[in-house]
């Protein structure tokens, strides 16, 4: 078997594990929908959505996005003390989490006004964000090390515990949204403890903290904080606008549509988990013929996710009312736009790896931040015009903008034969 065939089989095998585990993780909350949508009101679901939004916002700040540095520095482990590098990144997480907790306590009245969450739940959101960062560190290492089974095992453990704890608290203890949020928090903390323990036992984390490694990680991560915030403006600010413009109940309906559309998002994310290390290894060396094959594969992938979005849009009006019940039937109008938004997100994954490979994270941050600003403006206008559907339309437009902007930046960062690959016969040129 040739090295090329072995590489292709490795990519397909890793993709299968990532995809199946992601589908399993997606199916767990999906299977919970018929139960929870009949036990929780749209207002309850809206509160759950706001908690998830706040966790995501704090997640952009806790750890300062240095988990991406861990993934990249893994490939330099022959020349650095990689376990000490990971330990230094964990120290950044500890300091930043304490700082965010303090800032949250001081600004709790203002945050409560905009998020509609009490101070105690806001502080819990910070802790959950910090726990998720530990999980992301472990997943980044296992992804780069091509250990999809460990990656899948941790994600499944967290998803199953989340579901079990939430169902027990909502049904068994008679709690409403409080039970769902507590289940999310318990699962995140348990997954962080498990991930940290496995990394420690495997020798992936070691001290003492290195100032050089802290500086290196922050040079990589800090430019990504605006990138992460821009991504959040693209993906979650619509729920803030819905809650404040239409009420928490509308956010609950939107959240149900989001969970259904997210199935495609989880697939594209899981594929990228396997594809990114495979691609980065091949970008180390120039090979015009191989580059053409990569580009053609990318075009095929673009077509595939678009077809899935079309099928989802057509099936939604029939399937959604049966799945979630009358209270959330309006979600059927939203799902199609969400599916196309996640399709554009999957296309973004296929081109953003070139930017990370070139280390041009500052320019990427500009693109995503502009995409976030577009989402704010478009969603604000469209929500007032079209209601809940307008939020999904704004999300779709901003995802398309980020994809196209990143694609342009990707070619500037690492030129690929995006036009010549469309020719019937492969070209040896790497120019566009």
Short mmCIF file of C-alpha atoms in Angstrom, two decimals:
data_model
loop_
_atom_site.label_atom_id
_atom_site.label_comp_id
_atom_site.label_asym_id
_atom_site.label_seq_id
_atom_site.Cartn_x
_atom_site.Cartn_y
_atom_site.Cartn_z
CA UNK A 1 0.00 0.00 0.00
CA UNK A 2 1.36 3.41 -0.95
CA UNK A 3 1.84 6.23 1.55
CA UNK A 4 -0.87 8.18 -0.29
CA UNK A 5 -3.37 5.32 0.14
CA UNK A 6 -2.47 4.92 3.79
CA UNK A 7 -2.97 8.67 4.29
CA UNK A 8 -6.36 8.55 2.56
CA UNK A 9 -7.45 5.55 4.64
CA UNK A 10 -6.31 7.32 7.79
CA UNK A 11 -8.32 10.40 6.87
CA UNK A 12 -11.43 8.34 6.11
CA UNK A 13 -11.05 6.26 9.27
CA UNK A 14 -10.56 9.30 11.46
CA UNK A 15 -13.44 11.08 9.75
CA UNK A 16 -15.71 8.09 10.35
CA UNK A 17 -14.92 8.04 14.07
CA UNK A 18 -15.28 11.80 14.47
CA UNK A 19 -18.47 11.83 12.42
CA UNK A 20 -20.13 8.89 14.17
CA UNK A 21 -19.26 10.25 17.61
CA UNK A 22 -20.50 13.71 16.64
CA UNK A 23 -23.71 12.26 15.25
CA UNK A 24 -24.14 10.31 18.47
CA UNK A 25 -23.52 13.47 20.51
CA UNK A 26 -25.97 15.37 18.30
CA UNK A 27 -28.58 12.63 18.50
CA UNK A 28 -28.65 12.74 22.31
CA UNK A 29 -30.05 16.30 22.64
CA UNK A 30 -32.05 15.64 19.46
CA UNK A 31 -33.73 12.64 21.10
CA UNK A 32 -34.34 14.75 24.20
CA UNK A 33 -36.28 17.33 22.17
CA UNK A 34 -39.63 15.49 22.08
CA UNK A 35 -39.45 15.12 25.87
CA UNK A 36 -38.10 18.52 26.90
CA UNK A 37 -40.26 20.52 24.47
CA UNK A 38 -43.30 19.01 26.17
CA UNK A 39 -42.00 19.69 29.69
CA UNK A 40 -40.40 23.09 29.21
CA UNK A 41 -42.11 26.21 27.90
CA UNK A 42 -40.61 28.37 25.14
CA UNK A 43 -39.63 30.81 27.92
CA UNK A 44 -37.75 28.01 29.72
CA UNK A 45 -35.96 27.08 26.52
CA UNK A 46 -35.11 30.74 26.01
CA UNK A 47 -33.43 30.85 29.43
CA UNK A 48 -31.42 27.74 28.54
CA UNK A 49 -30.41 29.42 25.29
CA UNK A 50 -29.24 32.56 27.10
CA UNK A 51 -27.13 30.49 29.50
CA UNK A 52 -25.47 28.77 26.52
CA UNK A 53 -24.83 32.16 24.93
CA UNK A 54 -23.19 33.51 28.09
CA UNK A 55 -21.02 30.38 28.41
CA UNK A 56 -19.86 30.89 24.82
CA UNK A 57 -19.06 34.56 25.46
CA UNK A 58 -17.05 33.78 28.57
CA UNK A 59 -15.40 30.91 26.67
CA UNK A 60 -13.87 33.43 24.26
CA UNK A 61 -12.12 35.08 27.22
CA UNK A 62 -11.26 32.26 29.63
CA UNK A 63 -7.97 30.83 28.38
CA UNK A 64 -7.54 33.65 25.83
CA UNK A 65 -7.91 31.18 22.92
CA UNK A 66 -4.53 29.54 23.57
CA UNK A 67 -6.03 26.09 22.97
CA UNK A 68 -5.36 26.78 19.28
CA UNK A 69 -1.69 27.31 20.12
CA UNK A 70 -1.61 23.87 21.77
CA UNK A 71 -2.94 22.27 18.58
CA UNK A 72 -0.34 24.02 16.41
CA UNK A 73 2.63 23.56 18.77
CA UNK A 74 1.97 19.82 18.91
CA UNK A 75 3.66 19.58 15.51
CA UNK A 76 6.74 21.35 16.98
CA UNK A 77 7.04 18.98 19.95
CA UNK A 78 10.45 17.72 18.76
CA UNK A 79 11.91 21.19 19.37
CA UNK A 80 9.96 22.30 22.49
CA UNK A 81 8.99 20.86 25.87
CA UNK A 82 5.41 20.26 24.81
CA UNK A 83 4.01 19.05 28.19
CA UNK A 84 5.42 22.17 29.83
CA UNK A 85 3.87 24.24 27.05
CA UNK A 86 0.47 22.70 27.85
CA UNK A 87 1.02 23.36 31.55
CA UNK A 88 1.77 27.00 30.81
CA UNK A 89 -1.47 27.26 28.82
CA UNK A 90 -3.35 25.79 31.79
CA UNK A 91 -1.85 28.52 33.96
CA UNK A 92 -3.19 31.13 31.51
CA UNK A 93 -6.61 29.50 31.90
CA UNK A 94 -6.46 29.71 35.70
CA UNK A 95 -5.49 33.38 35.81
CA UNK A 96 -7.96 34.45 33.12
CA UNK A 97 -10.83 32.52 34.72
CA UNK A 98 -10.27 34.22 38.08
CA UNK A 99 -10.17 37.59 36.34
CA UNK A 100 -13.45 36.90 34.49
CA UNK A 101 -15.12 35.70 37.70
CA UNK A 102 -14.12 38.94 39.43
CA UNK A 103 -15.32 41.10 36.54
CA UNK A 104 -18.61 39.19 36.43
CA UNK A 105 -19.23 39.72 40.14
CA UNK A 106 -18.58 43.45 39.79
CA UNK A 107 -20.76 43.91 36.69
CA UNK A 108 -23.50 41.42 37.65
CA UNK A 109 -26.37 43.98 37.71
CA UNK A 110 -25.57 45.14 34.18
CA UNK A 111 -25.09 41.61 32.86
CA UNK A 112 -28.35 40.48 34.45
CA UNK A 113 -30.19 43.26 32.67
CA UNK A 114 -29.03 42.09 29.24
CA UNK A 115 -28.89 38.31 29.75
CA UNK A 116 -31.90 37.93 32.08
CA UNK A 117 -29.79 35.55 34.22
CA UNK A 118 -29.30 35.99 37.96
CA UNK A 119 -25.72 36.59 39.27
CA UNK A 120 -25.35 33.03 40.56
CA UNK A 121 -26.06 31.57 37.13
CA UNK A 122 -23.69 34.06 35.51
CA UNK A 123 -20.85 32.96 37.79
CA UNK A 124 -21.68 29.32 37.09
CA UNK A 125 -21.41 30.14 33.38
CA UNK A 126 -17.83 31.36 33.92
CA UNK A 127 -16.93 28.10 35.68
CA UNK A 128 -18.52 26.05 32.89
CA UNK A 129 -16.58 28.07 30.30
CA UNK A 130 -13.32 27.34 32.13
CA UNK A 131 -14.18 23.64 32.33
CA UNK A 132 -14.95 23.57 28.62
CA UNK A 133 -11.52 25.07 27.93
CA UNK A 134 -9.84 22.11 29.69
CA UNK A 135 -11.92 19.78 27.55
CA UNK A 136 -10.90 21.72 24.41
CA UNK A 137 -7.22 21.41 25.34
CA UNK A 138 -7.56 17.63 25.60
CA UNK A 139 -9.53 17.42 22.35
CA UNK A 140 -6.95 19.59 20.56
CA UNK A 141 -4.10 17.31 21.66
CA UNK A 142 -5.92 14.12 20.72
CA UNK A 143 -7.00 15.58 17.39
CA UNK A 144 -3.43 16.61 16.50
CA UNK A 145 -2.09 13.26 17.74
CA UNK A 146 -4.69 11.47 15.56
CA UNK A 147 -6.32 9.72 18.51
CA UNK A 148 -9.98 9.91 17.46
CA UNK A 149 -11.11 7.20 19.90
CA UNK A 150 -10.10 9.24 22.93
CA UNK A 151 -11.62 12.32 21.34
CA UNK A 152 -14.90 10.50 20.71
CA UNK A 153 -14.95 8.88 24.16
CA UNK A 154 -14.68 12.18 26.02
CA UNK A 155 -17.37 13.86 23.92
CA UNK A 156 -19.75 10.94 24.35
CA UNK A 157 -19.12 10.84 28.11
CA UNK A 158 -20.02 14.51 28.42
CA UNK A 159 -23.10 14.25 26.18
CA UNK A 160 -24.49 11.18 27.95
CA UNK A 161 -23.93 12.64 31.42
CA UNK A 162 -25.52 15.92 30.30
CA UNK A 163 -28.62 14.08 29.07
CA UNK A 164 -28.90 11.77 32.10
CA UNK A 165 -28.47 14.55 34.65
CA UNK A 166 -30.85 16.91 32.82
CA UNK A 167 -33.62 14.32 32.46
CA UNK A 168 -33.24 13.26 36.09
CA UNK A 169 -33.43 16.84 37.35
CA UNK A 170 -36.24 17.98 35.03
CA UNK A 171 -38.45 14.89 35.34
CA UNK A 172 -37.32 13.25 38.58
CA UNK A 173 -36.73 16.36 40.68
CA UNK A 174 -39.45 18.45 39.03
CA UNK A 175 -37.08 21.27 38.09
CA UNK A 176 -37.60 23.21 34.87
CA UNK A 177 -34.87 25.26 33.20
CA UNK A 178 -32.87 25.12 36.44
CA UNK A 179 -32.57 21.34 36.04
CA UNK A 180 -31.42 21.63 32.44
CA UNK A 181 -28.74 24.20 33.31
CA UNK A 182 -27.54 22.16 36.28
CA UNK A 183 -27.22 19.11 34.03
CA UNK A 184 -25.12 21.08 31.55
CA UNK A 185 -22.86 22.35 34.34
CA UNK A 186 -22.39 18.93 35.98
CA UNK A 187 -21.48 17.30 32.67
CA UNK A 188 -18.98 20.04 31.77
CA UNK A 189 -17.22 19.89 35.15
CA UNK A 190 -17.06 16.08 35.13
CA UNK A 191 -15.65 16.06 31.58
CA UNK A 192 -13.01 18.64 32.57
CA UNK A 193 -11.93 16.55 35.57
CA UNK A 194 -11.72 13.43 33.40
CA UNK A 195 -9.82 15.23 30.62
CA UNK A 196 -7.36 16.83 33.03
CA UNK A 197 -6.77 13.50 34.77
CA UNK A 198 -6.08 11.64 31.53
CA UNK A 199 -3.69 14.35 30.34
CA UNK A 200 -1.82 14.38 33.65
CA UNK A 201 -1.57 10.60 33.74
CA UNK A 202 -0.39 10.51 30.11
CA UNK A 203 2.37 13.05 30.79
CA UNK A 204 0.85 15.73 28.56
CA UNK A 205 0.89 18.39 31.31
CA UNK A 206 3.96 19.39 33.30
CA UNK A 207 5.30 22.40 35.19
CA UNK A 208 6.81 24.73 36.02
CA UNK A 209 5.20 27.53 34.06
CA UNK A 210 7.48 28.98 31.39
CA UNK A 211 7.36 32.71 30.68
CA UNK A 212 8.61 32.02 27.17
CA UNK A 213 5.82 29.52 26.50
CA UNK A 214 3.19 31.80 28.06
CA UNK A 215 4.36 34.60 25.78
CA UNK A 216 4.36 32.34 22.73
CA UNK A 217 0.88 31.00 23.45
CA UNK A 218 -0.54 34.47 24.05
CA UNK A 219 1.00 35.81 20.83
CA UNK A 220 -0.95 33.09 19.04
CA UNK A 221 -4.11 33.29 21.14
CA UNK A 222 -4.67 36.98 21.80
CA UNK A 223 -5.24 37.88 18.11
CA UNK A 224 -7.82 35.09 18.09
CA UNK A 225 -9.86 36.68 20.90
CA UNK A 226 -11.40 39.23 18.46
CA UNK A 227 -11.73 36.32 16.02
CA UNK A 228 -13.64 34.32 18.64
CA UNK A 229 -15.75 37.32 19.62
CA UNK A 230 -16.48 37.99 15.96
CA UNK A 231 -17.51 34.38 15.54
CA UNK A 232 -19.78 34.72 18.54
CA UNK A 233 -21.32 37.88 17.10
CA UNK A 234 -21.99 35.79 13.99
CA UNK A 235 -23.41 32.79 15.81
CA UNK A 236 -25.03 33.80 19.10
CA UNK A 237 -25.87 37.51 19.27
CA UNK A 238 -29.10 36.75 17.43
CA UNK A 239 -30.37 35.17 20.68
CA UNK A 240 -29.62 38.36 22.60
CA UNK A 241 -31.54 40.37 20.03
CA UNK A 242 -34.48 37.95 20.03
CA UNK A 243 -34.77 38.01 23.81
CA UNK A 244 -34.69 41.79 23.96
CA UNK A 245 -36.79 42.52 20.84
CA UNK A 246 -39.36 39.70 20.84
CA UNK A 247 -39.10 38.07 24.26
CA UNK A 248 -37.52 34.96 25.75
CA UNK A 249 -40.23 32.72 24.29
CA UNK A 250 -39.11 33.53 20.74
CA UNK A 251 -35.55 32.67 21.74
CA UNK A 252 -36.81 29.28 22.91
CA UNK A 253 -38.40 28.56 19.51
CA UNK A 254 -35.18 29.68 17.81
CA UNK A 255 -33.14 27.43 20.09
CA UNK A 256 -35.14 24.37 19.06
CA UNK A 257 -34.55 25.18 15.37
CA UNK A 258 -30.88 25.74 16.14
CA UNK A 259 -30.52 22.30 17.73
CA UNK A 260 -31.99 20.67 14.64
CA UNK A 261 -29.88 22.67 12.20
CA UNK A 262 -26.82 22.03 14.34
CA UNK A 263 -26.76 18.38 13.22
CA UNK A 264 -25.16 19.55 9.96
CA UNK A 265 -22.85 21.85 11.93
CA UNK A 266 -21.66 18.96 14.08
CA UNK A 267 -20.95 16.87 10.99
CA UNK A 268 -18.85 19.60 9.37
CA UNK A 269 -16.99 20.20 12.63
CA UNK A 270 -16.26 16.50 13.08
CA UNK A 271 -15.00 16.18 9.51
CA UNK A 272 -12.69 19.14 10.02
CA UNK A 273 -11.26 17.48 13.15
CA UNK A 274 -9.86 14.75 10.93
CA UNK A 275 -9.23 16.85 7.83
CA UNK A 276 -7.24 19.71 9.42
CA UNK A 277 -4.21 17.66 10.64
CA UNK A 278 -4.21 15.71 7.36
CA UNK A 279 -4.21 18.92 5.32
CA UNK A 280 -1.60 20.75 7.40
CA UNK A 281 0.86 17.87 7.03
CA UNK A 282 0.48 18.02 3.24
CA UNK A 283 0.82 21.78 3.04
CA UNK A 284 4.36 21.50 4.43
CA UNK A 285 5.59 20.66 0.91
CA UNK A 286 4.67 22.10 -2.50
CA UNK A 287 3.02 19.59 -4.84
CA UNK A 288 0.95 21.15 -7.65
CA UNK A 289 -0.82 17.93 -8.69
CA UNK A 290 -1.77 17.09 -5.12
CA UNK A 291 -3.01 20.65 -4.56
CA UNK A 292 -5.40 20.28 -7.49
CA UNK A 293 -6.83 17.10 -5.99
CA UNK A 294 -7.31 18.85 -2.65
CA UNK A 295 -9.13 21.75 -4.29
CA UNK A 296 -11.40 19.43 -6.28
CA UNK A 297 -12.22 17.52 -3.13
CA UNK A 298 -13.09 20.83 -1.46
CA UNK A 299 -15.50 21.70 -4.28
CA UNK A 300 -17.17 18.31 -3.92
CA UNK A 301 -17.55 18.93 -0.21
CA UNK A 302 -19.12 22.34 -0.88
CA UNK A 303 -21.70 20.64 -3.14
CA UNK A 304 -22.43 17.93 -0.57
CA UNK A 305 -23.21 20.27 2.35
CA UNK A 306 -25.36 22.42 0.05
CA UNK A 307 -27.45 19.39 -0.97
CA UNK A 308 -27.90 18.42 2.70
CA UNK A 309 -29.11 21.95 3.46
CA UNK A 310 -31.63 21.78 0.62
CA UNK A 311 -33.00 18.43 1.83
CA UNK A 312 -33.28 19.76 5.39
CA UNK A 313 -35.20 22.81 4.19
CA UNK A 314 -37.68 20.69 2.22
CA UNK A 315 -38.25 18.16 5.02
CA UNK A 316 -38.56 20.65 7.91
CA UNK A 317 -42.23 21.70 7.50
CA UNK A 318 -43.32 18.05 7.64
CA UNK A 319 -40.99 16.70 10.32
CA UNK A 320 -40.63 19.53 12.85
CA UNK A 321 -44.25 19.78 14.11
CA UNK A 322 -44.32 16.02 14.74
CA UNK A 323 -40.95 16.10 16.49
CA UNK A 324 -41.35 19.02 18.90
CA UNK A 325 -45.08 19.56 19.33
CA UNK A 326 -47.40 22.51 18.82
CA UNK A 327 -45.61 24.97 21.16
CA UNK A 328 -42.49 24.92 19.00
CA UNK A 329 -44.02 24.29 15.54
CA UNK A 330 -42.83 27.74 14.38
CA UNK A 331 -39.29 26.34 14.40
CA UNK A 332 -40.05 24.72 11.02
CA UNK A 333 -39.90 28.15 9.35
CA UNK A 334 -36.42 28.74 10.79
CA UNK A 335 -34.65 25.41 10.20
CA UNK A 336 -34.00 25.87 6.48
CA UNK A 337 -32.09 29.12 6.94
CA UNK A 338 -30.16 27.56 9.85
CA UNK A 339 -29.17 24.60 7.66
CA UNK A 340 -27.78 26.88 4.94
CA UNK A 341 -25.95 28.89 7.60
CA UNK A 342 -24.26 25.74 8.89
CA UNK A 343 -23.49 24.68 5.30
CA UNK A 344 -21.58 27.94 4.81
CA UNK A 345 -19.89 27.26 8.16
CA UNK A 346 -18.73 23.87 6.86
CA UNK A 347 -17.29 25.55 3.76
CA UNK A 348 -15.50 28.02 6.04
CA UNK A 349 -13.80 25.12 7.83
CA UNK A 350 -12.43 23.87 4.53
CA UNK A 351 -10.62 27.15 3.79
CA UNK A 352 -9.69 28.48 7.24
CA UNK A 353 -7.01 25.81 7.76
CA UNK A 354 -4.82 27.55 5.17
CA UNK A 355 -4.93 30.73 7.26
CA UNK A 356 -3.97 28.88 10.45
CA UNK A 357 -1.18 27.13 8.57
CA UNK A 358 0.23 30.51 7.53
CA UNK A 359 -0.27 31.97 11.02
CA UNK A 360 -2.27 34.97 9.72
CA UNK A 361 -4.71 34.93 12.62
CA UNK A 362 -4.88 38.72 12.93
CA UNK A 363 -6.38 39.10 9.45
CA UNK A 364 -8.74 36.22 10.14
CA UNK A 365 -9.92 38.05 13.25
CA UNK A 366 -10.76 41.08 11.10
CA UNK A 367 -12.85 38.96 8.72
CA UNK A 368 -14.81 37.22 11.45
CA UNK A 369 -15.31 40.41 13.43
CA UNK A 370 -16.72 42.11 10.33
CA UNK A 371 -18.95 39.07 9.84
CA UNK A 372 -20.15 39.46 13.39
CA UNK A 373 -20.92 43.13 12.86
CA UNK A 374 -22.88 42.22 9.73
CA UNK A 375 -24.85 39.65 11.74
CA UNK A 376 -25.76 42.27 14.35
CA UNK A 377 -26.97 44.78 11.75
CA UNK A 378 -28.75 42.25 9.53
CA UNK A 379 -30.40 40.43 12.42
CA UNK A 380 -31.57 43.64 14.07
CA UNK A 381 -33.24 44.75 10.84
CA UNK A 382 -34.60 41.34 9.80
CA UNK A 383 -35.95 40.39 13.24
CA UNK A 384 -38.07 43.53 13.27
CA UNK A 385 -39.20 42.78 9.72
CA UNK A 386 -39.62 38.97 9.76
CA UNK A 387 -39.66 37.98 13.43
CA UNK A 388 -37.85 34.80 14.51
CA UNK A 389 -37.12 33.89 10.88
CA UNK A 390 -35.16 37.13 10.52
CA UNK A 391 -32.59 35.97 13.09
CA UNK A 392 -31.91 32.84 11.04
CA UNK A 393 -31.66 34.91 7.85
CA UNK A 394 -29.10 37.19 9.49
CA UNK A 395 -27.12 34.15 10.67
CA UNK A 396 -27.09 32.68 7.14
CA UNK A 397 -25.93 35.94 5.55
CA UNK A 398 -23.12 36.46 8.05
CA UNK A 399 -21.91 32.87 7.68
CA UNK A 400 -21.77 33.33 3.90
CA UNK A 401 -19.79 36.56 4.34
CA UNK A 402 -17.28 34.94 6.71
CA UNK A 403 -16.81 31.98 4.38
CA UNK A 404 -16.17 34.14 1.31
CA UNK A 405 -13.88 36.54 3.18
CA UNK A 406 -11.88 33.69 4.69
CA UNK A 407 -11.63 31.96 1.32
CA UNK A 408 -10.05 35.08 -0.16
CA UNK A 409 -7.66 35.36 2.80
CA UNK A 410 -6.83 31.65 2.51
CA UNK A 411 -5.64 32.07 -1.06
CA UNK A 412 -3.53 35.07 -0.04
CA UNK A 413 -2.06 33.03 2.82
CA UNK A 414 -1.34 29.82 0.94
CA UNK A 415 -2.16 30.03 -2.81
CA UNK A 416 -4.09 27.04 -4.16
CA UNK A 417 -5.30 26.32 -7.73
CA UNK A 418 -8.94 27.27 -7.06
CA UNK A 419 -9.59 28.19 -10.72
CA UNK A 420 -7.24 25.90 -12.63
CA UNK A 421 -8.61 22.89 -10.70
CA UNK A 422 -11.91 23.45 -12.53
CA UNK A 423 -10.21 22.53 -15.83
CA UNK A 424 -10.89 19.05 -17.17
CA UNK A 425 -7.19 18.20 -17.22
CA UNK A 426 -5.07 18.85 -14.09
CA UNK A 427 -2.76 21.82 -14.38
CA UNK A 428 0.74 21.93 -12.95
CA UNK A 429 0.34 25.57 -12.00
CA UNK A 430 -0.48 26.58 -8.46
CA UNK A 431 -1.61 30.04 -9.51
CA UNK A 432 -5.33 30.78 -9.23
#
